[in-house]
């Protein structure tokens, strides 16, 4: 191997990458806000006793879980404006495309968390005369959230990494900035290595927190 790595271009080229990083963080943050909030609502709909509520939610979950994220992103950016005459800025479209995918996965995480709540707690709510809303918000949701946090955080890491797919539709995120910089500097190995390291440094702390939380949950279960 005669190739010599040269990262000197980063002295000036790092700034476009940092601008792209801001867009990546906006996309990941927006998608996670949607996934954490709407995901729980979709979860409740998917567990509803009425099929007219349950069926659309389950179809939504299965569609977004069983189709590639890349196809979803491309479909949103090119098909939604044509079919529905809806034109939004690229960041908003990216957040929606990634967020809807995350909603589906988080809904399943919440469902597993709700199902892990002991049946005795449900019975206690009935015995105390708590209404469905009070029961859901003050009893079921806190426990389901605690149980689902490791999976939700893992899903958050995944959507952060998958946000790189918006570069395909020319959204100026970290990956897109890296592609432009690689073309300008003729240093694709160095540029994409730098981009990979940035993604790694963003994901590693979160993954360590997930590991810590999983260990704490294992200890609490053993007790």
Coordinates of N, CA and C in Angstrom, one line a residue:
X1 N 0.8 -1.2 0.0 CA 0.0 0.0 0.0 C 0.9 1.2 0.0
X2 N 0.8 2.0 -1.1 CA 1.6 3.2 -1.3 C 0.9 4.5 -1.0
X3 N -0.4 4.4 -0.6 CA -1.1 5.6 -0.4 C -0.7 6.3 0.9
X4 N -0.5 7.6 0.9 CA -0.1 8.4 2.0 C -1.3 9.3 2.5
X5 N -1.7 9.0 3.7 CA -2.8 9.9 4.2 C -2.3 11.3 4.5
X6 N -3.1 12.2 4.1 CA -2.8 13.6 4.3 C -4.1 14.4 4.8
X7 N -4.1 14.7 6.1 CA -5.3 15.4 6.6 C -5.1 16.9 6.7
X8 N -4.1 17.4 6.1 CA -3.8 18.9 6.2 C -4.9 19.7 5.6
X9 N -5.7 19.2 4.8 CA -6.9 20.0 4.2 C -7.9 20.3 5.3
X10 N -7.8 19.6 6.4 CA -8.8 19.9 7.4 C -8.6 21.3 8.1
X11 N -7.4 21.9 7.9 CA -7.2 23.2 8.5 C -8.2 24.2 8.0
X12 N -8.6 24.1 6.7 CA -9.7 24.9 6.2 C -11.0 24.2 5.9
X13 N -10.9 22.9 5.6 CA -12.0 22.1 5.1 C -12.9 21.6 6.3
X14 N -12.4 21.8 7.5 CA -13.2 21.4 8.6 C -14.5 22.2 8.8
X15 N -14.5 23.4 8.4 CA -15.6 24.3 8.6 C -16.9 23.9 7.8
X16 N -16.8 23.5 6.6 CA -17.9 23.0 5.9 C -18.5 21.7 6.6
X17 N -17.6 20.9 7.1 CA -18.1 19.7 7.8 C -18.8 20.1 9.1
X18 N -18.4 21.1 9.8 CA -19.1 21.6 11.0 C -20.4 22.1 10.7
X19 N -20.5 22.8 9.5 CA -21.8 23.3 9.1 C -22.8 22.2 8.8
X20 N -22.2 21.2 8.1 CA -23.1 20.0 7.8 C -23.5 19.3 9.1
X21 N -22.6 19.3 10.1 CA -22.8 18.6 11.4 C -24.0 19.3 12.1
X22 N -24.2 20.6 11.9 CA -25.3 21.3 12.5 C -26.6 20.8 11.9
X23 N -26.6 20.6 10.6 CA -27.8 20.1 9.9 C -28.1 18.7 10.4
X24 N -27.1 17.9 10.5 CA -27.3 16.5 11.0 C -27.9 16.5 12.4
X25 N -27.4 17.3 13.3 CA -27.9 17.4 14.6 C -29.4 17.9 14.6
X26 N -29.7 18.8 13.8 CA -31.1 19.3 13.7 C -32.0 18.2 13.2
X27 N -31.6 17.4 12.2 CA -32.4 16.3 11.7 C -32.6 15.3 12.8
X28 N -31.5 14.9 13.5 CA -31.6 13.9 14.5 C -32.4 14.3 15.7
X29 N -32.3 15.6 16.1 CA -33.0 16.1 17.2 C -34.5 16.2 16.9
X30 N -34.8 16.7 15.7 CA -36.2 16.8 15.3 C -36.9 15.4 15.1
X31 N -36.2 14.5 14.5 CA -36.7 13.1 14.4 C -36.9 12.4 15.7
X32 N -36.0 12.7 16.7 CA -36.2 12.1 18.0 C -37.3 12.7 18.8
X33 N -37.6 14.0 18.6 CA -38.7 14.6 19.3 C -40.0 14.0 18.8
X34 N -40.1 13.8 17.4 CA -41.3 13.1 16.9 C -41.4 11.7 17.3
X35 N -40.3 11.0 17.3 CA -40.3 9.6 17.6 C -40.7 9.3 19.1
X36 N -40.2 10.2 20.0 CA -40.5 10.0 21.4 C -41.9 10.3 21.8
X37 N -42.5 11.3 21.1 CA -43.8 11.8 21.5 C -44.9 11.1 20.7
X38 N -44.8 11.2 19.4 CA -45.8 10.5 18.6 C -45.7 9.0 18.7
X39 N -44.5 8.5 18.9 CA -44.4 7.1 19.0 C -45.2 6.4 20.1
X40 N -45.4 7.1 21.2 CA -46.2 6.6 22.3 C -47.7 6.7 21.9
X41 N -48.1 7.7 21.2 CA -49.5 7.8 20.8 C -49.8 6.7 19.8
X42 N -48.9 6.4 18.9 CA -49.1 5.3 17.9 C -49.1 4.0 18.6
X43 N -48.3 3.8 19.6 CA -48.3 2.6 20.4 C -49.6 2.4 21.1
X44 N -50.2 3.4 21.7 CA -51.5 3.3 22.3 C -52.6 3.0 21.3
X45 N -52.5 3.6 20.1 CA -53.4 3.3 19.0 C -53.3 1.8 18.6
X46 N -52.1 1.3 18.5 CA -51.9 -0.1 18.0 C -52.4 -1.1 19.1
X47 N -52.5 -0.6 20.3 CA -53.0 -1.5 21.4 C -54.4 -1.3 21.7
X48 N -55.1 -0.4 21.0 CA -56.5 -0.1 21.3 C -57.4 -1.3 21.0
X49 N -58.5 -1.4 21.8 CA -59.4 -2.5 21.5 C -60.2 -2.4 20.2
X50 N -60.4 -1.2 19.8 CA -61.2 -1.0 18.5 C -60.3 -1.2 17.3
X51 N -60.7 -2.1 16.4 CA -59.9 -2.4 15.2 C -59.8 -1.2 14.3
X52 N -60.8 -0.3 14.3 CA -60.7 0.8 13.4 C -59.6 1.8 13.8
X53 N -59.2 1.8 15.1 CA -58.0 2.6 15.6 C -56.8 1.7 15.5
X54 N -56.9 0.5 15.8 CA -55.7 -0.4 15.9 C -55.1 -0.7 14.6
X55 N -55.9 -1.0 13.6 CA -55.5 -1.5 12.3 C -54.6 -0.4 11.6
X56 N -55.1 0.9 11.4 CA -54.2 1.9 10.8 C -52.8 2.0 11.5
X57 N -52.9 2.0 12.8 CA -51.6 2.2 13.5 C -50.6 1.0 13.3
X58 N -51.2 -0.2 13.2 CA -50.3 -1.4 13.0 C -49.8 -1.4 11.5
X59 N -50.7 -0.9 10.6 CA -50.2 -0.8 9.2 C -49.1 0.2 9.1
X60 N -49.3 1.3 9.8 CA -48.2 2.4 9.8 C -46.9 1.8 10.3
X61 N -47.0 1.1 11.4 CA -45.8 0.6 12.0 C -45.1 -0.4 11.1
X62 N -45.9 -1.3 10.6 CA -45.3 -2.4 9.7 C -44.7 -1.8 8.4
X63 N -45.4 -0.8 7.9 CA -44.9 -0.2 6.6 C -43.5 0.4 6.8
X64 N -43.4 1.2 7.9 CA -42.1 2.0 8.1 C -41.0 1.0 8.7
X65 N -41.4 0.0 9.3 CA -40.4 -1.0 9.8 C -39.9 -1.9 8.7
X66 N -40.7 -2.1 7.7 CA -40.4 -3.2 6.7 C -40.0 -2.6 5.3
X67 N -39.8 -1.3 5.2 CA -39.3 -0.7 4.0 C -38.0 0.0 4.3
X68 N -37.1 0.0 3.3 CA -35.8 0.7 3.6 C -36.0 2.2 3.9
X69 N -35.1 2.7 4.8 CA -35.2 4.1 5.1 C -34.8 5.0 3.9
X70 N -33.9 4.5 3.1 CA -33.5 5.2 1.9 C -34.7 5.4 0.9
X71 N -35.6 4.4 0.8 CA -36.7 4.5 -0.1 C -37.7 5.5 0.5
X72 N -37.9 5.5 1.8 CA -38.8 6.4 2.5 C -38.3 7.9 2.3
X73 N -37.0 8.1 2.4 CA -36.5 9.5 2.3 C -36.7 9.9 0.9
X74 N -36.3 9.1 -0.1 CA -36.5 9.5 -1.5 C -38.0 9.7 -1.8
X75 N -38.9 8.9 -1.3 CA -40.3 9.0 -1.6 C -40.8 10.3 -1.1
X76 N -40.4 10.7 0.1 CA -40.9 11.9 0.7 C -40.4 13.1 -0.1
X77 N -39.2 13.1 -0.5 CA -38.6 14.3 -1.1 C -39.1 14.5 -2.6
X78 N -39.5 13.4 -3.2 CA -39.8 13.5 -4.6 C -41.3 13.2 -4.9
X79 N -41.9 12.3 -4.1 CA -43.3 11.9 -4.4 C -44.3 12.8 -3.6
X80 N -44.0 13.2 -2.4 CA -45.0 14.0 -1.7 C -45.3 15.3 -2.4
X81 N -44.3 16.1 -2.9 CA -44.6 17.3 -3.6 C -45.5 17.1 -4.8
X82 N -45.2 15.9 -5.5 CA -46.0 15.7 -6.8 C -47.4 15.2 -6.5
X83 N -47.5 14.3 -5.5 CA -48.9 13.7 -5.2 C -49.8 14.6 -4.4
X84 N -49.2 15.4 -3.5 CA -50.0 16.2 -2.5 C -49.8 17.7 -2.7
X85 N -48.9 18.1 -3.6 CA -48.7 19.5 -3.8 C -48.2 20.2 -2.6
X86 N -47.4 19.5 -1.8 CA -46.9 20.0 -0.5 C -45.4 20.2 -0.7
X87 N -45.0 21.5 -0.5 CA -43.6 21.9 -0.7 C -43.0 22.4 0.6
X88 N -42.1 21.7 1.3 CA -41.5 22.2 2.5 C -40.0 22.3 2.3
X89 N -39.4 23.0 3.3 CA -37.9 23.1 3.2 C -37.3 21.8 3.4
X90 N -36.0 21.6 2.9 CA -35.4 20.3 3.0 C -35.2 19.8 4.4
X91 N -34.9 20.7 5.4 CA -34.8 20.2 6.8 C -36.1 19.6 7.3
X92 N -37.2 20.3 7.1 CA -38.5 19.8 7.6 C -38.8 18.5 6.9
X93 N -38.6 18.4 5.6 CA -38.9 17.1 4.9 C -38.0 16.0 5.5
X94 N -36.7 16.3 5.7 CA -35.8 15.3 6.3 C -36.3 14.9 7.7
X95 N -36.7 15.8 8.5 CA -37.2 15.5 9.9 C -38.4 14.6 9.8
X96 N -39.3 14.9 8.9 CA -40.5 14.1 8.7 C -40.2 12.7 8.3
X97 N -39.4 12.6 7.2 CA -39.0 11.3 6.7 C -38.4 10.4 7.8
X98 N -37.4 11.0 8.5 CA -36.7 10.2 9.5 C -37.6 10.0 10.7
X99 N -38.3 11.0 11.1 CA -39.2 11.0 12.2 C -40.3 9.9 12.1
X100 N -40.9 9.8 11.0 CA -41.9 8.8 10.8 C -41.4 7.4 10.9
X101 N -40.2 7.2 10.4 CA -39.5 5.9 10.6 C -39.3 5.6 12.0
X102 N -38.8 6.6 12.8 CA -38.4 6.4 14.2 C -39.7 6.2 15.0
X103 N -40.8 6.9 14.6 CA -42.1 6.7 15.3 C -42.5 5.2 15.3
X104 N -42.3 4.6 14.2 CA -42.7 3.2 14.1 C -41.9 2.3 15.0
X105 N -40.6 2.5 15.0 CA -39.7 1.7 15.9 C -39.9 2.0 17.3
X106 N -40.1 3.3 17.7 CA -40.3 3.6 19.1 C -41.7 3.1 19.6
X107 N -42.7 3.1 18.7 CA -44.0 2.6 19.1 C -43.8 1.1 19.5
X108 N -43.0 0.3 18.8 CA -42.8 -1.0 19.3 C -42.0 -1.1 20.6
X109 N -41.1 -0.2 20.8 CA -40.3 -0.1 22.0 C -41.3 0.2 23.2
X110 N -42.1 1.2 23.0 CA -43.1 1.5 24.0 C -44.1 0.3 24.3
X111 N -44.5 -0.4 23.2 CA -45.4 -1.5 23.4 C -44.7 -2.6 24.3
X112 N -43.4 -2.9 24.0 CA -42.7 -3.8 24.9 C -42.6 -3.3 26.3
X113 N -42.4 -2.0 26.5 CA -42.3 -1.5 27.8 C -43.7 -1.5 28.5
X114 N -44.8 -1.3 27.8 CA -46.1 -1.3 28.5 C -46.4 -2.8 28.9
X115 N -46.1 -3.7 28.0 CA -46.4 -5.1 28.3 C -45.5 -5.7 29.4
X116 N -44.4 -5.0 29.7 CA -43.6 -5.4 30.8 C -44.1 -4.9 32.2
X117 N -45.1 -4.0 32.2 CA -45.6 -3.5 33.4 C -46.5 -4.6 34.1
X118 N -46.2 -4.9 35.3 CA -46.9 -6.0 36.0 C -48.4 -5.9 35.9
X119 N -49.1 -6.9 35.8 CA -50.6 -6.9 35.7 C -51.2 -6.4 37.0
X120 N -50.5 -6.6 38.1 CA -51.0 -6.1 39.4 C -51.1 -4.6 39.4
X121 N -50.3 -3.9 38.7 CA -50.4 -2.4 38.6 C -51.6 -2.0 37.9
X122 N -52.0 -2.7 36.9 CA -53.2 -2.4 36.2 C -54.4 -2.6 37.1
X123 N -54.4 -3.7 37.8 CA -55.5 -4.1 38.7 C -55.6 -3.0 39.8
X124 N -54.4 -2.5 40.3 CA -54.4 -1.5 41.4 C -55.1 -0.2 40.9
X125 N -54.8 0.1 39.6 CA -55.5 1.3 39.1 C -57.0 1.2 39.0
X126 N -57.4 0.0 38.7 CA -58.9 -0.3 38.6 C -59.5 -0.2 40.1
X127 N -58.7 -0.8 41.0 CA -59.2 -0.8 42.4 C -59.3 0.6 43.0
X128 N -58.4 1.5 42.5 CA -58.3 2.8 43.0 C -59.3 3.7 42.3
X129 N -59.9 3.2 41.2 CA -60.9 4.0 40.5 C -60.3 5.0 39.6
X130 N -59.1 4.8 39.1 CA -58.4 5.7 38.2 C -58.9 5.6 36.8
X131 N -59.2 6.7 36.2 CA -59.7 6.8 34.8 C -58.6 6.4 33.9
X132 N -58.9 6.1 32.6 CA -57.9 5.6 31.6 C -56.8 6.6 31.4
X133 N -57.1 7.9 31.4 CA -56.1 9.0 31.2 C -55.1 9.0 32.3
X134 N -55.7 9.1 33.5 CA -54.8 9.2 34.7 C -54.0 7.9 34.8
X135 N -54.6 6.8 34.6 CA -53.8 5.5 34.6 C -52.7 5.5 33.6
X136 N -53.0 5.9 32.4 CA -51.9 5.9 31.3 C -50.8 6.9 31.6
X137 N -51.2 8.1 32.0 CA -50.1 9.2 32.2 C -49.3 9.0 33.4
X138 N -50.0 8.6 34.5 CA -49.3 8.6 35.8 C -48.8 7.3 36.3
X139 N -49.3 6.2 35.7 CA -48.9 4.9 36.2 C -48.2 4.1 35.1
X140 N -48.9 3.9 33.9 CA -48.3 3.1 32.8 C -47.1 3.7 32.1
X141 N -47.3 5.0 31.7 CA -46.3 5.7 30.9 C -44.9 5.8 31.6
X142 N -44.9 6.2 32.9 CA -43.6 6.3 33.6 C -42.8 4.9 33.6
X143 N -43.6 3.9 33.9 CA -42.9 2.6 33.9 C -42.5 2.1 32.6
X144 N -43.4 2.3 31.6 CA -43.1 1.9 30.2 C -41.9 2.6 29.7
X145 N -41.8 3.9 30.0 CA -40.7 4.8 29.5 C -39.4 4.3 30.2
X146 N -39.4 4.0 31.5 CA -38.2 3.5 32.1 C -37.7 2.2 31.5
X147 N -38.6 1.3 31.2 CA -38.3 0.0 30.6 C -37.8 0.2 29.2
X148 N -38.3 1.2 28.5 CA -38.0 1.3 27.1 C -36.9 2.2 26.8
X149 N -36.4 2.9 27.8 CA -35.3 3.9 27.5 C -34.1 3.4 26.8
X150 N -33.6 2.2 27.2 CA -32.4 1.7 26.4 C -32.7 1.5 24.9
X151 N -33.9 1.0 24.6 CA -34.2 0.7 23.2 C -34.5 2.1 22.5
X152 N -35.1 3.0 23.2 CA -35.4 4.3 22.6 C -34.1 5.0 22.3
X153 N -33.1 4.9 23.2 CA -31.8 5.6 23.0 C -31.1 4.9 21.8
X154 N -31.1 3.6 21.8 CA -30.5 2.9 20.7 C -31.1 3.3 19.3
X155 N -32.5 3.4 19.3 CA -33.2 3.9 18.1 C -32.7 5.3 17.7
X156 N -32.5 6.1 18.8 CA -32.0 7.5 18.5 C -30.6 7.5 17.9
X157 N -29.8 6.6 18.3 CA -28.4 6.5 17.7 C -28.6 6.1 16.2
X158 N -29.5 5.1 16.0 CA -29.7 4.6 14.7 C -30.1 5.7 13.7
X159 N -31.1 6.5 14.2 CA -31.6 7.5 13.3 C -30.6 8.6 13.1
X160 N -29.7 8.8 14.0 CA -28.6 9.8 13.8 C -27.7 9.3 12.7
X161 N -27.4 8.0 12.7 CA -26.6 7.5 11.6 C -27.3 7.4 10.3
X162 N -28.6 7.1 10.3 CA -29.4 7.0 9.1 C -29.7 8.4 8.5
X163 N -29.5 9.4 9.3 CA -29.7 10.8 8.8 C -28.7 11.1 7.6
X164 N -27.6 10.3 7.5 CA -26.7 10.5 6.4 C -27.4 10.2 5.1
X165 N -28.5 9.5 5.1 CA -29.1 9.2 3.8 C -29.7 10.4 3.1
X166 N -30.0 11.4 3.9 CA -30.6 12.6 3.2 C -29.6 13.3 2.3
X167 N -28.3 12.9 2.3 CA -27.3 13.4 1.4 C -27.7 13.0 0.0
X168 N -28.4 11.9 -0.2 CA -28.8 11.4 -1.5 C -29.7 12.4 -2.2
X169 N -30.5 13.1 -1.4 CA -31.5 14.1 -2.0 C -30.9 15.6 -1.8
X170 N -29.6 15.7 -1.6 CA -28.9 17.0 -1.6 C -29.2 17.8 -0.4
X171 N -29.6 17.3 0.7 CA -29.7 18.0 2.0 C -28.3 18.2 2.5
X172 N -27.9 19.4 2.9 CA -26.5 19.8 3.2 C -26.2 19.3 4.6
X173 N -26.2 18.0 4.9 CA -25.9 17.5 6.2 C -24.4 17.2 6.2
X174 N -23.9 16.5 7.2 CA -22.5 16.1 7.4 C -22.0 15.3 6.2
X175 N -22.8 14.3 5.8 CA -22.4 13.4 4.8 C -22.3 14.1 3.4
X176 N -23.3 15.0 3.2 CA -23.3 15.8 1.9 C -22.1 16.7 1.9
X177 N -21.8 17.4 3.0 CA -20.7 18.3 3.1 C -19.4 17.5 2.9
X178 N -19.3 16.2 3.4 CA -18.2 15.4 3.2 C -18.0 15.0 1.7
X179 N -19.1 14.7 1.1 CA -19.0 14.4 -0.3 C -18.5 15.5 -1.2
X180 N -19.0 16.7 -0.9 CA -18.5 17.9 -1.6 C -17.1 18.2 -1.4
X181 N -16.7 18.0 -0.1 CA -15.3 18.3 0.3 C -14.4 17.3 -0.4
X182 N -14.8 16.0 -0.4 CA -14.0 15.0 -1.1 C -13.8 15.2 -2.5
X183 N -14.8 15.8 -3.2 CA -14.7 16.1 -4.6 C -13.8 17.3 -4.8
X184 N -13.8 18.3 -3.9 CA -13.0 19.5 -4.1 C -11.5 19.2 -3.8
X185 N -11.2 18.3 -2.8 CA -9.9 18.1 -2.3 C -9.2 16.9 -3.0
X186 N -10.0 16.1 -3.6 CA -9.5 14.8 -4.2 C -8.9 13.9 -3.1
X187 N -9.5 14.0 -1.9 CA -9.0 13.2 -0.7 C -10.2 12.5 -0.1
X188 N -10.8 11.6 -0.9 CA -12.0 10.9 -0.3 C -11.7 10.0 0.9
X189 N -10.6 9.4 0.9 CA -10.3 8.5 2.1 C -10.2 9.3 3.4
X190 N -9.5 10.4 3.3 CA -9.3 11.3 4.5 C -10.6 11.9 4.9
X191 N -11.4 12.4 3.9 CA -12.7 13.1 4.2 C -13.7 12.1 4.8
X192 N -13.8 10.9 4.2 CA -14.8 10.0 4.7 C -14.4 9.4 6.0
X193 N -13.1 9.3 6.2 CA -12.6 8.8 7.5 C -12.9 9.8 8.6
X194 N -12.7 11.1 8.3 CA -13.1 12.1 9.2 C -14.6 12.1 9.6
X195 N -15.4 12.0 8.5 CA -16.8 12.0 8.7 C -17.2 10.8 9.6
X196 N -16.6 9.6 9.3 CA -16.9 8.4 10.1 C -16.5 8.6 11.6
X197 N -15.4 9.3 11.8 CA -15.0 9.5 13.2 C -15.9 10.5 13.9
X198 N -16.4 11.5 13.2 CA -17.4 12.4 13.8 C -18.7 11.7 14.2
X199 N -19.2 10.8 13.3 CA -20.4 10.0 13.7 C -20.1 9.1 14.8
X200 N -18.9 8.5 14.9 CA -18.5 7.6 16.0 C -18.5 8.4 17.3
X201 N -17.9 9.6 17.3 CA -17.8 10.4 18.5 C -19.1 10.8 19.0
X202 N -20.1 11.0 18.1 CA -21.4 11.4 18.5 C -22.2 10.2 19.1
X203 N -22.0 9.0 18.5 CA -22.7 7.9 18.9 C -22.2 7.2 20.1
X204 N -20.9 7.2 20.3 CA -20.2 6.4 21.4 C -20.7 6.8 22.8
X205 N -20.8 8.1 23.2 CA -21.3 8.4 24.5 C -22.7 7.9 24.8
X206 N -23.6 8.0 23.8 CA -25.0 7.5 23.9 C -25.0 6.0 24.1
X207 N -24.2 5.3 23.3 CA -24.2 3.8 23.4 C -23.7 3.4 24.8
X208 N -22.7 4.2 25.4 CA -22.2 3.8 26.7 C -23.3 4.1 27.8
X209 N -24.1 5.1 27.6 CA -25.2 5.4 28.5 C -26.2 4.2 28.4
X210 N -26.5 3.8 27.2 CA -27.4 2.7 27.0 C -26.9 1.4 27.7
X211 N -25.6 1.1 27.6 CA -25.1 0.0 28.3 C -25.2 0.1 29.8
X212 N -24.9 1.3 30.3 CA -25.1 1.5 31.7 C -26.5 1.3 32.2
X213 N -27.5 1.8 31.5 CA -28.9 1.7 31.8 C -29.3 0.2 31.8
X214 N -28.8 -0.5 30.8 CA -29.2 -1.9 30.7 C -28.7 -2.7 31.9
X215 N -27.4 -2.4 32.3 CA -26.9 -3.1 33.4 C -27.7 -2.7 34.7
X216 N -28.1 -1.5 34.8 CA -28.9 -1.1 36.0 C -30.2 -1.9 36.0
X217 N -30.8 -2.0 34.9 CA -32.1 -2.7 34.8 C -31.9 -4.2 35.1
X218 N -30.8 -4.8 34.6 CA -30.5 -6.2 35.0 C -30.4 -6.4 36.5
X219 N -29.7 -5.4 37.1 CA -29.5 -5.5 38.6 C -30.8 -5.4 39.3
X220 N -31.7 -4.4 38.8 CA -32.9 -4.2 39.5 C -33.9 -5.5 39.3
X221 N -33.8 -6.1 38.2 CA -34.6 -7.3 37.9 C -34.1 -8.5 38.8
X222 N -32.8 -8.6 39.0 CA -32.2 -9.6 39.9 C -32.7 -9.4 41.3
X223 N -32.8 -8.2 41.7 CA -33.3 -7.9 43.1 C -34.7 -8.3 43.3

